mmCIF file of C-alpha atoms in Angstrom:
data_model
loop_
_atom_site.group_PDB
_atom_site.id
_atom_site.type_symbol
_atom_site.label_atom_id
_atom_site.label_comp_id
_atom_site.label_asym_id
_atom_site.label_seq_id
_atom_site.Cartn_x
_atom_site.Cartn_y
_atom_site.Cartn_z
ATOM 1 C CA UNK A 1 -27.055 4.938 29.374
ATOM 2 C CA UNK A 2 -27.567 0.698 28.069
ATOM 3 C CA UNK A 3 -31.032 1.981 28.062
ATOM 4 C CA UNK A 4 -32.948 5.276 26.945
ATOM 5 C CA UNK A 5 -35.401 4.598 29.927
ATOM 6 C CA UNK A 6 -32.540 6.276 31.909
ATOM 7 C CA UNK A 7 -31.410 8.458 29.944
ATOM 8 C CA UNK A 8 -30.777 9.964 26.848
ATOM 9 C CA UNK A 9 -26.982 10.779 27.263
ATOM 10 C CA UNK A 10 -24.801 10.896 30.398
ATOM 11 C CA UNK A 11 -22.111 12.799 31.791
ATOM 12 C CA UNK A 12 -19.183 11.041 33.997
ATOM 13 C CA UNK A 13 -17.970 13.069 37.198
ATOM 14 C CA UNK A 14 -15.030 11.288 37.389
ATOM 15 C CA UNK A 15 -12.992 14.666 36.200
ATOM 16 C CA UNK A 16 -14.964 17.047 38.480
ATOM 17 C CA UNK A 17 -14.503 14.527 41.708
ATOM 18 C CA UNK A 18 -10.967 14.703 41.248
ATOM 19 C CA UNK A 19 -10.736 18.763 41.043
ATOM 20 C CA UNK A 20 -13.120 19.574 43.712
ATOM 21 C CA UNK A 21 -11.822 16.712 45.965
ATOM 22 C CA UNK A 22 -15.194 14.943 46.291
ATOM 23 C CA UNK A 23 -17.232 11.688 45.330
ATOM 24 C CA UNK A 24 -17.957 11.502 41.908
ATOM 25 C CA UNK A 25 -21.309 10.121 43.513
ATOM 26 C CA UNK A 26 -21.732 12.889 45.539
ATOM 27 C CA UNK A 27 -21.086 15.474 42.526
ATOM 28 C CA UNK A 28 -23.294 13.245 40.654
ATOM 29 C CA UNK A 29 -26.275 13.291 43.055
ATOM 30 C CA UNK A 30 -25.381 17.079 43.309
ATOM 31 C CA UNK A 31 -25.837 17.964 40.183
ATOM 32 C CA UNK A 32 -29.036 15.823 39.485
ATOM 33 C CA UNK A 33 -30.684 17.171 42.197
ATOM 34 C CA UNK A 34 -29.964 21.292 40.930
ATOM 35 C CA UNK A 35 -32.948 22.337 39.294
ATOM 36 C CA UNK A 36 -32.937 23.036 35.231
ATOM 37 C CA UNK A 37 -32.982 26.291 34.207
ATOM 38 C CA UNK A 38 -35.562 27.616 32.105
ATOM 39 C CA UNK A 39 -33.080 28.417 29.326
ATOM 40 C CA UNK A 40 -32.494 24.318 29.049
ATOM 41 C CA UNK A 41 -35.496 23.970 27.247
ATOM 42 C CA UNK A 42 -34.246 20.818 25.585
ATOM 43 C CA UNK A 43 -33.592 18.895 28.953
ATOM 44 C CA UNK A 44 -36.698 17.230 30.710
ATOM 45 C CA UNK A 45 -35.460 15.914 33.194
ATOM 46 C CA UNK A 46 -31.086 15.003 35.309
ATOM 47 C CA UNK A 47 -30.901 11.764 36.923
ATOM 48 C CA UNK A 48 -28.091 10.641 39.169
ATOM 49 C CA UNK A 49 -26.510 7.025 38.536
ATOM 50 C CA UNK A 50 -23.551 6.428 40.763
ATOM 51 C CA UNK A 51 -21.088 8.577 39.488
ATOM 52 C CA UNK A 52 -22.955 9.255 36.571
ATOM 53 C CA UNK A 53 -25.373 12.072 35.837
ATOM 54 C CA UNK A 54 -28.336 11.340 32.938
ATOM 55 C CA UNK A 55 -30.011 13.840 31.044
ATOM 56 C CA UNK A 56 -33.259 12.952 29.168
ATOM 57 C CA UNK A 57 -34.058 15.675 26.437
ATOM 58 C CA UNK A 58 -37.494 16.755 25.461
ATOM 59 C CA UNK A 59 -38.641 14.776 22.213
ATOM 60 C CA UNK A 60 -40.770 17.944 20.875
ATOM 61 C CA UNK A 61 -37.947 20.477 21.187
ATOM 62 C CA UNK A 62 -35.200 18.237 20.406
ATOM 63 C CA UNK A 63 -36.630 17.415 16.959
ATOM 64 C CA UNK A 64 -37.309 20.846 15.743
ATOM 65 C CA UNK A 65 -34.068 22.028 16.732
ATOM 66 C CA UNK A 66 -32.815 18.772 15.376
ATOM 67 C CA UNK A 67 -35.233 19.868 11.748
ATOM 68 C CA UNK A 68 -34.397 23.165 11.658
ATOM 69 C CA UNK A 69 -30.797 22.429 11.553
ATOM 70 C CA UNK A 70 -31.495 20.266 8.823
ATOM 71 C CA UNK A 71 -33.363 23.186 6.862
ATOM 72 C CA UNK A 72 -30.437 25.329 7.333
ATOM 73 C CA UNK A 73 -27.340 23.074 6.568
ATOM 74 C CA UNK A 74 -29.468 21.382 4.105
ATOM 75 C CA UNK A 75 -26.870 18.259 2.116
ATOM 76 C CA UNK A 76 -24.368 19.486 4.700
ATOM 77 C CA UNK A 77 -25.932 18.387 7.442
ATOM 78 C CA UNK A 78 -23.987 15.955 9.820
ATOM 79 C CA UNK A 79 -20.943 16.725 7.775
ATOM 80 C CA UNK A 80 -17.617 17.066 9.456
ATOM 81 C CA UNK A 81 -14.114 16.416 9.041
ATOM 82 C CA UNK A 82 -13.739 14.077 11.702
ATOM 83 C CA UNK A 83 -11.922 11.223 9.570
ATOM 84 C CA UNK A 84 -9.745 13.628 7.649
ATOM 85 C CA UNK A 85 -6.994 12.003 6.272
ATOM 86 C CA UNK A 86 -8.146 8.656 7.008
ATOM 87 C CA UNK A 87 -8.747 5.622 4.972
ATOM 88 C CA UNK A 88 -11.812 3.253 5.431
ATOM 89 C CA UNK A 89 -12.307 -0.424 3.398
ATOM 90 C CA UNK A 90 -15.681 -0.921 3.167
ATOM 91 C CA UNK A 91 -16.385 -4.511 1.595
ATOM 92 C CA UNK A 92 -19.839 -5.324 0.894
ATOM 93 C CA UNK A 93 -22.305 -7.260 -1.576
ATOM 94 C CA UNK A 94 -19.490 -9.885 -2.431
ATOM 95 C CA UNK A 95 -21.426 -12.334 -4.262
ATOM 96 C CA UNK A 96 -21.137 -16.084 -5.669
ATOM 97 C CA UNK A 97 -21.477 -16.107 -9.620
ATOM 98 C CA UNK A 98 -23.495 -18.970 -9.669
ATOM 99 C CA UNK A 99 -27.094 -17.737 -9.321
ATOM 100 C CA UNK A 100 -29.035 -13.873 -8.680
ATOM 101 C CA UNK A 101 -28.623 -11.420 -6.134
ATOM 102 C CA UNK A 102 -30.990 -12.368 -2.863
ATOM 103 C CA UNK A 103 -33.082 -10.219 -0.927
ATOM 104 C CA UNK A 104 -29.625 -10.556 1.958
ATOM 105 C CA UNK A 105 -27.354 -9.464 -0.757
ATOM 106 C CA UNK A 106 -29.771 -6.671 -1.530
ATOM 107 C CA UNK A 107 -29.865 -5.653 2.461
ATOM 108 C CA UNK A 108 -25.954 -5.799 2.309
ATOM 109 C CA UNK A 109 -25.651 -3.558 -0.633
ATOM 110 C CA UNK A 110 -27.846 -1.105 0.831
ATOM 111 C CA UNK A 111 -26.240 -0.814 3.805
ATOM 112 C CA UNK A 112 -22.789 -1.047 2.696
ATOM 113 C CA UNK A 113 -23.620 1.691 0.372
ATOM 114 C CA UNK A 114 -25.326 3.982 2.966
ATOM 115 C CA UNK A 115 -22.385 3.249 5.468
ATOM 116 C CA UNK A 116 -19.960 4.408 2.846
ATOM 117 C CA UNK A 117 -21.781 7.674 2.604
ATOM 118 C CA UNK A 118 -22.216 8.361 5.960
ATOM 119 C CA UNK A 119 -18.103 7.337 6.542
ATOM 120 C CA UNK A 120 -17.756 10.104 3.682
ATOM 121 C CA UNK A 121 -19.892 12.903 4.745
ATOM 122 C CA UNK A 122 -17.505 12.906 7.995
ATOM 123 C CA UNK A 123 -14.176 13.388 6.445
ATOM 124 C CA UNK A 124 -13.087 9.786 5.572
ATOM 125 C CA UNK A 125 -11.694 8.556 2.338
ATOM 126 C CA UNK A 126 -13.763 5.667 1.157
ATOM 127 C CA UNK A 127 -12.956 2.746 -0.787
ATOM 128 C CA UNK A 128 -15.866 0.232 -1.622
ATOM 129 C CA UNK A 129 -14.715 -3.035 -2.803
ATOM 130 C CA UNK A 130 -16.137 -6.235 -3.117
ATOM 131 C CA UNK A 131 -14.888 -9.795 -3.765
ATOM 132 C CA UNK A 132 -17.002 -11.923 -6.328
ATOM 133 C CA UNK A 133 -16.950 -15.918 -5.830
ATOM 134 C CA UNK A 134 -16.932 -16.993 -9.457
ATOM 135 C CA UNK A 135 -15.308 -20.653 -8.914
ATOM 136 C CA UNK A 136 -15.616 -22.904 -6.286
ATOM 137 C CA UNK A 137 -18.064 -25.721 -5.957
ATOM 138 C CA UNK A 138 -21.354 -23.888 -6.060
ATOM 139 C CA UNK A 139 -20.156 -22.557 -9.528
ATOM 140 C CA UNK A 140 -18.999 -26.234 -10.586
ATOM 141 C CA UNK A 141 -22.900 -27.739 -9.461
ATOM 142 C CA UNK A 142 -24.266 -25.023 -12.059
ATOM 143 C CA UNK A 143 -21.605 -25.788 -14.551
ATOM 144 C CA UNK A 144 -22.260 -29.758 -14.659
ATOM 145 C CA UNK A 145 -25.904 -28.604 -14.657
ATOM 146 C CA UNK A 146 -25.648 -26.868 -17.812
ATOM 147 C CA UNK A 147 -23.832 -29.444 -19.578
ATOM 148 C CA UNK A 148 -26.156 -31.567 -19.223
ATOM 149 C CA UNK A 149 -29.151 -29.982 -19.335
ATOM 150 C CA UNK A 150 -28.647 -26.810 -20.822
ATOM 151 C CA UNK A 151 -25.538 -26.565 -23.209
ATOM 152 C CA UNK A 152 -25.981 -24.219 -26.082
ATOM 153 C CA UNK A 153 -28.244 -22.208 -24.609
ATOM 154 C CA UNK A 154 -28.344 -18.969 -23.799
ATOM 155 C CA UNK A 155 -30.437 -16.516 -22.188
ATOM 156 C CA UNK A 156 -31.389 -14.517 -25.087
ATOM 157 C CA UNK A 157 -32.937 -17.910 -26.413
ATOM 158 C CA UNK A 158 -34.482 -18.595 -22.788
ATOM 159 C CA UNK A 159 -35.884 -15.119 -22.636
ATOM 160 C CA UNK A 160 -34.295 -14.990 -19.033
ATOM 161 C CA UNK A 161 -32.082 -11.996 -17.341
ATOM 162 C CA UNK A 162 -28.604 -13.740 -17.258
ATOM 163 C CA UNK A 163 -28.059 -14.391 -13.883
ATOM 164 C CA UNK A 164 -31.427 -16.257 -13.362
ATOM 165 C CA UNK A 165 -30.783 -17.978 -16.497
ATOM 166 C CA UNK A 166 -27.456 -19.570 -14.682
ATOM 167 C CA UNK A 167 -29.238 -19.877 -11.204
ATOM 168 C CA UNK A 168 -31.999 -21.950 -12.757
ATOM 169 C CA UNK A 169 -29.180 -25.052 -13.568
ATOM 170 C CA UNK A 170 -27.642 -24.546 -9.993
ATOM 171 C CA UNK A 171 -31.259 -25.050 -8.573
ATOM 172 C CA UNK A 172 -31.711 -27.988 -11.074
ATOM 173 C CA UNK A 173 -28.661 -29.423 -9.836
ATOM 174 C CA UNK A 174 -30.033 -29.538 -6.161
ATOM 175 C CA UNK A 175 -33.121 -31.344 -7.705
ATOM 176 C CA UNK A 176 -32.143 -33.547 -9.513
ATOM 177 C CA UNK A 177 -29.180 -34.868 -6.994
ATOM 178 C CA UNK A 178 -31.981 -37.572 -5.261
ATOM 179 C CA UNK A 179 -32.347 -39.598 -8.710
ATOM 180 C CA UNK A 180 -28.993 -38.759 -9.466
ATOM 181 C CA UNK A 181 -26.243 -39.036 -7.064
ATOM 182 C CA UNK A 182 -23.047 -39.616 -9.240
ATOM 183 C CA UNK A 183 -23.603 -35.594 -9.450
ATOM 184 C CA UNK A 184 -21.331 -34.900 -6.676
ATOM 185 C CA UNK A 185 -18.832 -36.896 -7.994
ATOM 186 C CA UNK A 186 -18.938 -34.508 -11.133
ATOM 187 C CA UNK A 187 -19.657 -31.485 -9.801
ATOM 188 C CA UNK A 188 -16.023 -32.390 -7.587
ATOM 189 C CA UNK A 189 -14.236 -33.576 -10.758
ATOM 190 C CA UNK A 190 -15.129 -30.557 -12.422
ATOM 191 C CA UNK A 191 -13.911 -28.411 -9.474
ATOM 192 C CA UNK A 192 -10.187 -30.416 -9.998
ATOM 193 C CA UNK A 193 -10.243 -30.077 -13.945
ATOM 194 C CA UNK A 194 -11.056 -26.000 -12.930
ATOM 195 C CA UNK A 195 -8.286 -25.525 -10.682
ATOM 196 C CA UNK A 196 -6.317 -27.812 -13.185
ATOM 197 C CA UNK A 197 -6.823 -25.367 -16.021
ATOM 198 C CA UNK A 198 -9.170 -27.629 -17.911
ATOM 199 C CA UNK A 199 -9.492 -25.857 -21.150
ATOM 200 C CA UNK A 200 -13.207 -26.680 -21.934
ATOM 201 C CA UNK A 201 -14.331 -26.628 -18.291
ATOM 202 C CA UNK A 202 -12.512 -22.957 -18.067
ATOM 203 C CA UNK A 203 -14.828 -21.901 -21.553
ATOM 204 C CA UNK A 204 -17.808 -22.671 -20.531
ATOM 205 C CA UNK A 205 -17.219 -21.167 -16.545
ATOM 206 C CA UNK A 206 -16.218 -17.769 -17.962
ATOM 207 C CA UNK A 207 -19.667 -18.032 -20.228
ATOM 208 C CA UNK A 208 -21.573 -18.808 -16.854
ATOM 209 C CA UNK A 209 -19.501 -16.090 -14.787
ATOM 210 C CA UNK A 210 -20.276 -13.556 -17.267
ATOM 211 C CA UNK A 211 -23.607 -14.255 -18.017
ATOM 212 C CA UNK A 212 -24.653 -13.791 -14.165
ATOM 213 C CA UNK A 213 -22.368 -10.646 -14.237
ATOM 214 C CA UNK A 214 -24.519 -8.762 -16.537
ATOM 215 C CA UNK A 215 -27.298 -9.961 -14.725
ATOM 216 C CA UNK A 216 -25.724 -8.219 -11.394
ATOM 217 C CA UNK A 217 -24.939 -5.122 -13.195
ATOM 218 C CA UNK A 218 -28.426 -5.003 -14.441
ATOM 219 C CA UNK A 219 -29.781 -5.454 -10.852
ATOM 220 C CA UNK A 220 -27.339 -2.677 -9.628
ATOM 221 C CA UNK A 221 -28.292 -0.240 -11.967
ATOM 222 C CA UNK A 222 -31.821 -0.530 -10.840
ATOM 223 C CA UNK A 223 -31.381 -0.185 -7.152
ATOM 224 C CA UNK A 224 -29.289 3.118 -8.405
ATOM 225 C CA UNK A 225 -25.709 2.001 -7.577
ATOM 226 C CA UNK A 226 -22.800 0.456 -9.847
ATOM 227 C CA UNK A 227 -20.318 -2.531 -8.993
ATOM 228 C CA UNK A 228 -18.447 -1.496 -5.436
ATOM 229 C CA UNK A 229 -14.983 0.593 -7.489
ATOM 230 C CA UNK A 230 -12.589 -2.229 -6.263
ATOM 231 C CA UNK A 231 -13.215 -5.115 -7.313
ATOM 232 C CA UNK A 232 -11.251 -8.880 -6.781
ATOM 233 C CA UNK A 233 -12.239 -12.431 -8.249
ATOM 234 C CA UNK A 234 -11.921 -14.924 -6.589
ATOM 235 C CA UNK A 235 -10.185 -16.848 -9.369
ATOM 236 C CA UNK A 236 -7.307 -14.060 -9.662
ATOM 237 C CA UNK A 237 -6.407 -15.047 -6.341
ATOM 238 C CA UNK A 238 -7.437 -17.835 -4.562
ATOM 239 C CA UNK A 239 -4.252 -19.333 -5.501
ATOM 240 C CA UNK A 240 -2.144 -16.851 -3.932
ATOM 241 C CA UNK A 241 -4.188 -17.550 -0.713
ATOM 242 C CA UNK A 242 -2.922 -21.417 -0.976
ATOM 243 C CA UNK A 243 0.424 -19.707 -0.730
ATOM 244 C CA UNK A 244 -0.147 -17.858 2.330
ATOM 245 C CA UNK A 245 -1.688 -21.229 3.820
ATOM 246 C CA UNK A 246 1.477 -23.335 2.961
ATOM 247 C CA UNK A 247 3.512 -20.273 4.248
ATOM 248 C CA UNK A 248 1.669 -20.437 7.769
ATOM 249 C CA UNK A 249 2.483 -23.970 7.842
ATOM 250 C CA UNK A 250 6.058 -23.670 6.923
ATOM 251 C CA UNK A 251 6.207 -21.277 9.668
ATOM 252 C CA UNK A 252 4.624 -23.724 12.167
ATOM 253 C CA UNK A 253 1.377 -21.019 12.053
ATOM 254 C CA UNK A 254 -1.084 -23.306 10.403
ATOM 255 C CA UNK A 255 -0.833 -27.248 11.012
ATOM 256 C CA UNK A 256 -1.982 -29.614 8.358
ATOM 257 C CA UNK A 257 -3.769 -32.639 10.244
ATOM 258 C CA UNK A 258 -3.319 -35.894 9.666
ATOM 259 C CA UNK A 259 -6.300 -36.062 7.361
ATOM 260 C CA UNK A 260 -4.858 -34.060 4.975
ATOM 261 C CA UNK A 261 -6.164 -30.952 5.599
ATOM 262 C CA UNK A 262 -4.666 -27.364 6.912
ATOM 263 C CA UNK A 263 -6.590 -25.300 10.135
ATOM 264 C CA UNK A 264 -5.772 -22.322 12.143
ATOM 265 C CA UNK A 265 -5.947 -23.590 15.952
ATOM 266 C CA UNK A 266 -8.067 -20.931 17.453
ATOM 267 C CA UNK A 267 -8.545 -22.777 20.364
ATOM 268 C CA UNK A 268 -6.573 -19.571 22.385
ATOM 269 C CA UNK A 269 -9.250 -17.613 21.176
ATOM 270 C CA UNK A 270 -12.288 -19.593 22.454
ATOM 271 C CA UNK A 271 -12.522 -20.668 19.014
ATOM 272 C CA UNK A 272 -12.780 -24.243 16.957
ATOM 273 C CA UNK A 273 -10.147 -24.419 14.540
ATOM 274 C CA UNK A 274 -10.856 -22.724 11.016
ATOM 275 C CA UNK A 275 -10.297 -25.109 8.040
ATOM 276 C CA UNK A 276 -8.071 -23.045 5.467
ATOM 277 C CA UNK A 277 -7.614 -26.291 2.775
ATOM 278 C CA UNK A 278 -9.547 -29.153 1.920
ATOM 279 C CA UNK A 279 -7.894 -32.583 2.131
ATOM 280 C CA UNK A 280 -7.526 -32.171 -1.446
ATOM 281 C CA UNK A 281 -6.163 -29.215 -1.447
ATOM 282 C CA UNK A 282 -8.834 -27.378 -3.281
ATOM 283 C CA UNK A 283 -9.596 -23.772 -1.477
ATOM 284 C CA UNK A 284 -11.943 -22.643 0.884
ATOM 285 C CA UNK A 285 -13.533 -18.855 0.923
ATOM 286 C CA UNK A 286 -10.850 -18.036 3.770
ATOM 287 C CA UNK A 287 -8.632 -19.383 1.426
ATOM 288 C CA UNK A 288 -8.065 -16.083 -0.751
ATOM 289 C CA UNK A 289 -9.811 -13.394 2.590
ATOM 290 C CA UNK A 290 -6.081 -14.082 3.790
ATOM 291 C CA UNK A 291 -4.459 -12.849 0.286
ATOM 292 C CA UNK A 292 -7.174 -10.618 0.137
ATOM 293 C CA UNK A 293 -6.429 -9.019 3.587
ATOM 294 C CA UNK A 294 -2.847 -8.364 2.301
ATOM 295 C CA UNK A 295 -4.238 -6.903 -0.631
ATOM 296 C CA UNK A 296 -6.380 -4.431 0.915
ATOM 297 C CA UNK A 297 -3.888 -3.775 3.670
ATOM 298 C CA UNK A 298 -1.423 -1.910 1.106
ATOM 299 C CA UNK A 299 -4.147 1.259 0.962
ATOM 300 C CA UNK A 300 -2.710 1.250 5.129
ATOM 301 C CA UNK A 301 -6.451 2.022 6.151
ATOM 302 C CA UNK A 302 -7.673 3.322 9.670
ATOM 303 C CA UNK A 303 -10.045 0.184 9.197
ATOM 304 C CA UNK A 304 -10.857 -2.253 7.146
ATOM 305 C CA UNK A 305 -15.097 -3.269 7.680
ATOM 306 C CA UNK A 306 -16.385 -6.546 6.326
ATOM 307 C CA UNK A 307 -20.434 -5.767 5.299
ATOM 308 C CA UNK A 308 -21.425 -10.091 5.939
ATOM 309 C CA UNK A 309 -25.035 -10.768 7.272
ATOM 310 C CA UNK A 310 -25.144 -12.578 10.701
ATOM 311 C CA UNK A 311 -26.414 -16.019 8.872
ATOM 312 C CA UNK A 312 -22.804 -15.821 7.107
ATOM 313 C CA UNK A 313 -20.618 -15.046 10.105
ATOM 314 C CA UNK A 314 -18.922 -17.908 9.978
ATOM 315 C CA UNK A 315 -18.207 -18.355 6.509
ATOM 316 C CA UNK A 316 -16.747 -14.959 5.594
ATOM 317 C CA UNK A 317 -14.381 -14.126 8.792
ATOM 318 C CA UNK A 318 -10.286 -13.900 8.554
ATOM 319 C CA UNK A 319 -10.246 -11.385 11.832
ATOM 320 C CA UNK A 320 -9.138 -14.954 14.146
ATOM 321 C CA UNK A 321 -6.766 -16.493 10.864
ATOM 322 C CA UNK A 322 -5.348 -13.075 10.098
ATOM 323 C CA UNK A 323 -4.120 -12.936 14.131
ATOM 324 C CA UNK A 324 -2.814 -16.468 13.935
ATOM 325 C CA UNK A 325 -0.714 -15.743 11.143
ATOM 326 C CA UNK A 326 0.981 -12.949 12.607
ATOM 327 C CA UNK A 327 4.427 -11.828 10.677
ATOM 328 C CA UNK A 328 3.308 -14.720 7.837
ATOM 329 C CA UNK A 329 0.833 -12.263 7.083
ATOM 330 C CA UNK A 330 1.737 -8.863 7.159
ATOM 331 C CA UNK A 331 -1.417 -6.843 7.404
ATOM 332 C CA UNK A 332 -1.027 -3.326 7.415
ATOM 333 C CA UNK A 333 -4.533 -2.310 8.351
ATOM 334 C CA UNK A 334 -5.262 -0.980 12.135
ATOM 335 C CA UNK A 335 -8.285 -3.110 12.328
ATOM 336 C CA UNK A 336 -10.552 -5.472 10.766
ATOM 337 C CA UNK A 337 -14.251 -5.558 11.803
ATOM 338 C CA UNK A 338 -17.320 -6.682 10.898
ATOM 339 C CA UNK A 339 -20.482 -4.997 9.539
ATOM 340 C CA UNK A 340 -24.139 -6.733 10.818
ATOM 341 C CA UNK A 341 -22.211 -9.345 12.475
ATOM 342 C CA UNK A 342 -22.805 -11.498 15.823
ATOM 343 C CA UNK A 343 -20.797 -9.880 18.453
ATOM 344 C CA UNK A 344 -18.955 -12.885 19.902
ATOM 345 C CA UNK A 345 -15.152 -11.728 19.808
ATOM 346 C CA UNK A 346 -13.377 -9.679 21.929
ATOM 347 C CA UNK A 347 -11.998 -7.079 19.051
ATOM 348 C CA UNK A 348 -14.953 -3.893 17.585
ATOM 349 C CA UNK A 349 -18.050 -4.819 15.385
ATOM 350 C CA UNK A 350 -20.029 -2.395 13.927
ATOM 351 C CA UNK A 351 -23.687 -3.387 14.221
ATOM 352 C CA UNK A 352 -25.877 -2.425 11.684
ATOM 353 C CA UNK A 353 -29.045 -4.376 11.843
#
């Protein structure tokens, strides 16, 4: 039943109407009406809904049968073999390099953890992965912070935990963009001489990037879980998502508009259009989630879940681009769904909030 007021759990006469040649209503009403046994010492009470029949259990009984099972199967509990065979994607914690874990990426962690255990315990092969944003222009506000505030320092001589130590200059960036606007214009130069290959601007990223790294790890190892096992960086492939973008648009997928940039019309799907490259043709996060979704389609999983908190919904979602592209993006997945995500499209998501 939509609500436990109800019901607890209900049984459809749908089957029994069409054996015994009556109503499901009827059968329904029937039923509900039949007294409980005193052997059902779990039920409290039947209900009839339409061709529906609800049961509402006991709470007392219920939970010590549900506790003693518990006592006996012990780790075992719940187990079952349910997704034998299968293959599950579970992406979760997926940070940006530029600054510490928050208490969201905390929540996601902890649930994309659990989830991955519970996915296990039932028979399903599990593979955890994560995709870490270290470059973009987040990363490149830090970066021009640093160099001119910071350069040649370290956290060891700050006495900071890495990742705070490069989240303090991405924070100083933000203040001190009122006295000093010309900022923006760096931090954008800096994302150009990045994708360019600019040696110097490329040293002192991978310093920053691994720096907040250690900082992660360190957080990780105190909440009592590692790094998700598969991991991608966003700089090992963001370009290959440019090449599924200019693919799509070859292919009359994607259309590039007349300012210069490339969207998905999504407009079929109740949608606004999804931006996939900036006028410049620097990348986007949904940039590399289509390469990445090719990526993670060659394990074939039963379904591939995407652990993004509601606030981020928007940012971190190829489901709509991934349809669009169709055969200019072979993804070999069954489905792609989200974890603690606003329901608002037609295919599964997996609430956990």
């Amino acid at each position: 039943p939509p609500d436990f007021a109800l019901g607890h759990f209900t049984v459809a006469c749908f089957a029994l109407a069409q054996a015994l040649g009556q109503p499901p209503a009827a059968i329904a009403k029937r039923l509900a009406q039949t007294p409980l046994p005193k052997s059902a010492t779990l039920l409290a009470r039947a209900q009839a809904a339409g061709p529906y029949v609800n049961f509402t259990v006991q709470p007392d009984a219920y939970a010590a049968l549900t506790l003693e099972q518990i006592a006996a199967e012990g780790d075992g509990y719940g187990a079952s073999t349910l997704g034998a065979g299968k293959i599950i994607l579970v992406e979760y914690f997926s940070p940006n390099t530029n600054k510490p874990m928050t208490v969201g990426h905390v929540r996601n962690v902890c649930l994309g953890w659990s989830f991955s255990r519970l996915l296990e315990t039932i028979g399903f092969r599990v593979i955890e992965n994560s995709i870490y944003n270290d470059r973009g222009i987040a990363l490149c506000k830090a970066l021009v912070a640093y160099q001119r505030w910071g350069k040649g320092s370290t956290p060891e001589r700050a006495g900071m935990k890495p990742d705070h130590f490069v989240g303090q200059f991405y924070v100083r960036f933000g203040t001190e963009l009122p006295e000093h606007p010309e900022l923006e214009a760096e931090a954008q130069a800096c994302l150009r001489q990045w994708e360019a290959g600019d040696p110097d601007v490329r040293r002192v990223w991978r310093q920053l990037v691994d720096w907040t790294m250690e900082g992660f790890t360190q957080t990780l190892r105190r909440m009592g879980v590692g790094h998700p096992a598969e991991r991608y960086f966003e700089s090992d492939i963001y370009q290959h998502g440019k090449g599924v973008v200019e693919d799509g648009v070859r292919r009359g997928v994607f259309h590039r508009h007349a300012e210069g940039y490339v969207f998905a019309a999504l407009d079929e799907e109740g949608l606004p259009d999804k931006i996939l490259l900036r006028s410049d043709g620097t990348s986007l996060y949904i940039t590399q989630d289509l390469y990445l979704a090719q990526l993670k389609g060659q394990h074939r999983p039963a379904l591939s879940l995407y652990g993004v908190g509601a606030e981020q919904d928007d940012a971190r979602d190829p489901g709509d681009a991934v349809g669009a592209a169709g055969h200019a993006l072979p993804v070999h997945g069954d489905q792609q769904d989200h974890l603690a995500a606003p329901e608002r499209r037609e295919r599964e998501v997996v609430r956990l909030e």
